[in-house]
Amino acid sequence: MVERKVDSESRAFQRQWVTEYMFTDIAGKPVCLISGAKSRDKEDLKRVQRELRGLIRNGKDSYRQKMENQLQQNNVGEVWRGLRTISGHKHQNSLPGKDVRWANELNHFFNRFDSAMRQSPTSAADSPTPTAAVPPLTPQTLHTSSIHPAHSSPPPTTASNTHSTQGSSLSLSTTQVRRELRRIKAKKAAGPDGISSRVVRSCADQLCGVMEHLFNLSLRLGRVPQLWKTSCVVPVPKTSRPKDLNSYRPVALTSHLMKTLERLVLAQLRRLVSSSLDPLQFAYQPGIGADDAIIHLLHRSLAHLETAGSTVRIMFFDFSSAFNTILPSVLKDKLENSGVDHHLTTWILDYLTDRPQYVRTQGCVSDRVVCSTGAPQGTVLAPFLFTIYTADFSHNSTQCFLQKFSDDSAIVGLITDGDDKEYRGLTQDFVDWCQLNYLQINASKTKELVVDFRRHKHPPLQPLNIQGMDIEAVDSYRYLGVHLNNKLDWTHNSDALYRKGQSRLYLLRRLRSFGVEGPLLKTFYDSVVASAIFYVVVCWGGSISAGDRKRLNRLIRRASSVLGCPLDPVEVVSDRRMAAKLSSLMDNISHPMHETVTALSSSFSGRLRHPRCGTERFRRSFLPTAVRLYNKDFCS
């Protein structure tokens, strides 16, 4: 028993917080321990154990002080890594070692949509020619043009690039480039060009002039250097145990200089196409997030369910590698129709075409494959370009509407007396539009949620068929991180939040046992535990049952006892965030529910009229609850 106790104490030195000094300090102790154990010298053994526990305690205390100093220096990255180390927070499992053949297969699998487009006669006939007629722009070409602009050989003159030689209307300043270079995160890995993010950020003042010239030259020529377009694709497992190639998600690792240029172009592009975007596109809009999309969907659904004989059918679509399927020839017309000038459009087309990519896994690197459709996940411009790509298909009527959050699209049918013709027609039109625009719908993962509170359901609802497959009707669906069920009672979501909160509360206890106190422990609670428990609390805070509220409050009380300070319960946090969300909704004129709220404004006072609610389910939803809180604060 004594030897086992010594071994358990010795294994504690394998922890991260044990320093090299401690190993050096007790380097001679194992001999004493063994001799003491053999000679049954219990006093010597107890003395060594006492010294061992003291060294471990001092090592933990010094590690805690180190993290506190990092927190005072605003070094959040190092603090978070230290908290994860001592709390036992699980890191994502790294990829297993594979050979080059497997990496090549994975690279070709990620490039499967581009191969299909090349074989399609329609896409080949409509493929853009500007980038094909111009040789690839390399850093050497940029360097030659910048030093000898008068003697540099101009690109071949064609009908498509005559305007690009006149110069781009988008001109970047040195101040803009310096500001974006300083925003680069120093801990990010280097791209295929090998330029460290820390170097770029630290030398922003020295590099801003050079990069401003290179960025403007790239925009003026409508061409992107080949090295800046090269992507190192890192496969990220979608599940804990991936089984096939489809179980990996491609995340691109690109040049930090290219990402800086993409952010500068994105700011200009968002301003140009803001008027032509889909009003029900909730992604990449200032002041609008996932909670706004859920609020809009639930408000219109619950308001429709107030009518007798009403039903709500929601079709949640799933796309296969949506960003990779953007076809430049189709995007070109959509950019020009959105008000983007010819020079910027030419630059975007060159950005999307002829993109070399390779897959990097542990110990092997695949061959390079050139892609000409879309951009992989991890790039800056690809998500916003997808919103432009899908902006020309929108629908918003009193009976049906299509809302989007990037590639998460949902068609909501507000059906009365079983008449679902408009819902079926809209679904079929959207499927046909996706086929014309080369978007791949995954029918096996596309699900339908039916909310029907009618007592007599005659005739039964018929399933929809997409691509020859009947869409499965599910009782619960996870939409934007929230579990919605066919009763809209938040039971599935509350269970998921409670389980996640319990697992993360264990990490909080581990930190407390380590001796972490004060602002460090509160920081970990806010970022890890509270962020999971109160996710989109404005949507479900006033609608959950009393039992679910008690369970979550019990979890918060346990966290409060660990922290040693009082914490706000669920109802207090939800009321505070609902009031703040309603205020931001009233101030944001581009919000889809802005007109709905402003219509409730009283012409005699600054109060809001309470919306008519016939059922308790609608009365406890976001808008009625937020209006009640707003009027309460207004009167006080």
Coordinates of C-alpha atoms in Angstrom, one line a residue, residues 103-302:
A103 CA -3.8 12.1 -48.8
N104 CA -4.1 12.2 -52.6
E105 CA -7.4 10.4 -52.4
L106 CA -8.6 12.9 -49.9
N107 CA -7.4 15.8 -52.1
H108 CA -9.2 14.5 -55.2
F109 CA -12.4 13.9 -53.1
F110 CA -12.4 17.5 -52.0
N111 CA -11.9 18.5 -55.6
R112 CA -14.7 16.2 -56.9
F113 CA -17.1 19.1 -57.7
D114 CA -14.5 20.8 -59.8
S115 CA -13.9 17.6 -61.8
A116 CA -17.7 17.3 -62.4
M117 CA -17.8 20.9 -63.7
R118 CA -15.0 20.3 -66.1
Q119 CA -16.8 17.3 -67.6
S120 CA -20.1 19.2 -67.9
P121 CA -20.5 20.6 -71.4
T122 CA -22.6 23.4 -70.2
S123 CA -20.1 24.7 -67.7
A124 CA -17.3 24.3 -70.2
A125 CA -19.1 26.4 -72.7
D126 CA -19.8 29.1 -70.1
S127 CA -16.4 29.1 -68.4
P128 CA -14.9 32.5 -68.0
T129 CA -12.0 33.3 -70.4
P130 CA -10.3 36.3 -68.8
T131 CA -8.2 34.2 -66.4
A132 CA -7.4 31.6 -69.0
A133 CA -6.0 34.1 -71.5
V134 CA -3.7 35.7 -68.9
P135 CA -0.7 33.9 -67.5
P136 CA -0.6 33.4 -63.7
L137 CA 0.5 36.3 -61.7
T138 CA 3.5 35.4 -59.5
P139 CA 5.3 37.5 -56.9
Q140 CA 8.1 37.9 -59.4
T141 CA 5.7 39.5 -61.9
L142 CA 4.5 41.8 -59.2
H143 CA 8.1 42.7 -58.3
T144 CA 9.0 43.4 -62.0
S145 CA 5.9 45.5 -62.5
S146 CA 6.6 47.6 -59.4
I147 CA 10.2 48.3 -60.2
H148 CA 9.9 48.9 -64.0
P149 CA 6.2 49.7 -64.7
A150 CA 7.0 51.4 -68.0
H151 CA 9.0 48.5 -69.4
S152 CA 6.9 45.6 -68.0
S153 CA 5.2 43.5 -70.7
P154 CA 1.4 44.2 -70.6
P155 CA -1.0 41.3 -70.6
P156 CA -2.6 40.2 -73.8
T157 CA -5.3 42.6 -74.9
T158 CA -8.7 40.8 -75.2
A159 CA -12.3 42.0 -75.2
S160 CA -12.6 40.9 -71.6
N161 CA -9.6 42.6 -70.1
T162 CA -9.5 45.9 -72.0
H163 CA -11.2 47.6 -69.1
S164 CA -9.0 46.0 -66.5
T165 CA -5.9 47.7 -67.9
Q166 CA -7.5 51.1 -67.2
G167 CA -7.3 50.5 -63.5
S168 CA -9.7 49.4 -60.7
S169 CA -12.1 51.7 -59.1
L170 CA -11.1 50.1 -55.7
S171 CA -8.1 51.9 -54.3
L172 CA -6.6 51.0 -50.9
S173 CA -4.7 53.4 -48.7
T174 CA -1.7 52.8 -46.5
T175 CA -3.8 53.5 -43.4
Q176 CA -6.3 50.7 -44.4
V177 CA -3.5 48.2 -45.0
R178 CA -1.7 49.1 -41.8
R179 CA -4.9 48.7 -39.8
E180 CA -5.7 45.2 -41.3
L181 CA -2.1 44.0 -40.8
R182 CA -2.2 44.9 -37.1
R183 CA -5.4 42.9 -36.7
I184 CA -3.8 39.6 -37.8
K185 CA -3.7 37.1 -35.0
A186 CA -0.1 36.3 -34.1
K187 CA -0.9 32.7 -33.1
K188 CA -2.2 31.7 -36.5
A189 CA -0.2 29.2 -38.5
A190 CA 1.7 30.3 -41.6
G191 CA 0.3 29.6 -45.0
P192 CA 1.9 27.9 -48.0
D193 CA 4.1 31.0 -48.5
G194 CA 5.8 30.3 -45.1
I195 CA 5.3 33.9 -43.9
S196 CA 4.6 34.0 -40.2
S197 CA 1.6 35.9 -38.9
R198 CA 3.7 37.3 -36.0
V199 CA 6.2 38.8 -38.4
V200 CA 3.5 40.4 -40.5
R201 CA 1.8 41.9 -37.5
S202 CA 5.0 43.1 -35.8
C203 CA 6.3 44.7 -39.0
A204 CA 3.0 46.3 -40.0
D205 CA 4.4 49.8 -40.1
Q206 CA 7.3 48.8 -42.3
L207 CA 5.3 46.5 -44.6
C208 CA 2.1 48.7 -45.1
G209 CA 3.6 50.8 -47.9
V210 CA 4.9 47.8 -49.8
M211 CA 1.8 45.8 -49.4
E212 CA -0.4 48.7 -50.3
H213 CA 1.4 48.9 -53.6
L214 CA 1.1 45.2 -54.3
F215 CA -2.6 45.1 -53.3
N216 CA -3.5 48.0 -55.6
L217 CA -1.4 46.5 -58.4
S218 CA -3.3 43.2 -58.0
L219 CA -6.7 44.9 -58.1
R220 CA -5.7 47.1 -61.0
L221 CA -4.5 44.1 -63.1
G222 CA -7.4 42.0 -62.0
R223 CA -5.1 39.1 -61.1
V224 CA -4.0 37.3 -57.9
P225 CA -0.6 35.8 -57.4
Q226 CA -0.6 32.1 -57.7
L227 CA 1.2 31.6 -54.4
W228 CA -1.5 33.7 -52.6
K229 CA -4.2 31.5 -54.1
T230 CA -2.5 28.3 -53.0
S231 CA -4.4 26.5 -50.2
C232 CA -3.1 24.0 -47.8
V233 CA -6.2 22.0 -47.0
V234 CA -6.3 20.5 -43.5
P235 CA -8.9 17.8 -43.1
V236 CA -10.9 18.2 -39.9
P237 CA -12.9 15.2 -38.7
K238 CA -16.7 15.8 -38.5
T239 CA -17.1 13.0 -36.0
S240 CA -15.0 11.6 -33.3
R241 CA -14.5 8.4 -35.3
P242 CA -14.3 9.2 -39.0
K243 CA -15.1 6.2 -41.2
D244 CA -14.7 7.5 -44.8
L245 CA -13.5 10.4 -46.8
N246 CA -16.8 12.2 -46.4
S247 CA -16.3 12.3 -42.7
Y248 CA -13.7 15.1 -43.1
R249 CA -14.3 18.8 -43.6
P250 CA -11.8 20.7 -45.7
V251 CA -10.4 23.8 -44.0
A252 CA -8.0 25.9 -46.0
L253 CA -4.8 27.4 -44.7
T254 CA -3.9 30.3 -47.0
S255 CA -1.4 33.2 -47.0
H256 CA -1.9 35.9 -44.3
L257 CA -1.2 38.5 -46.9
M258 CA -4.0 37.2 -49.1
K259 CA -6.4 37.1 -46.1
T260 CA -5.6 40.7 -45.4
L261 CA -6.4 41.6 -49.0
E262 CA -9.6 39.6 -48.8
R263 CA -10.7 41.5 -45.7
L264 CA -10.1 44.8 -47.5
V265 CA -12.0 43.7 -50.6
L266 CA -14.8 42.3 -48.4
A267 CA -15.5 45.7 -46.8
Q268 CA -15.8 47.3 -50.2
L269 CA -17.9 44.4 -51.6
R270 CA -20.3 44.4 -48.7
R271 CA -21.0 48.1 -49.3
L272 CA -21.6 47.6 -53.0
V273 CA -24.0 44.7 -52.8
S274 CA -25.8 45.5 -49.6
S275 CA -29.0 46.7 -51.5
S276 CA -29.2 43.5 -53.6
L277 CA -28.8 40.9 -50.9
D278 CA -31.6 38.7 -49.7
P279 CA -33.5 40.4 -46.9
L280 CA -33.9 37.1 -45.1
Q281 CA -30.2 36.3 -45.3
F282 CA -29.2 36.5 -41.6
A283 CA -25.5 35.7 -42.0
Y284 CA -22.7 38.3 -42.3
Q285 CA -25.0 41.2 -41.5
P286 CA -24.0 43.8 -38.9
G287 CA -25.9 43.3 -35.6
I288 CA -27.6 40.1 -36.8
G289 CA -26.8 36.6 -35.7
A290 CA -28.1 33.1 -35.3
D291 CA -30.5 34.1 -32.6
D292 CA -32.2 36.6 -34.9
A293 CA -32.8 33.8 -37.5
I294 CA -34.4 31.6 -34.9
I295 CA -36.5 34.4 -33.5
H296 CA -37.8 35.2 -37.0
L297 CA -38.7 31.6 -37.8
L298 CA -40.4 31.0 -34.5
H299 CA -42.3 34.3 -34.4
R300 CA -43.9 33.8 -37.8
S301 CA -44.6 30.1 -37.1
L302 CA -46.2 30.8 -33.7

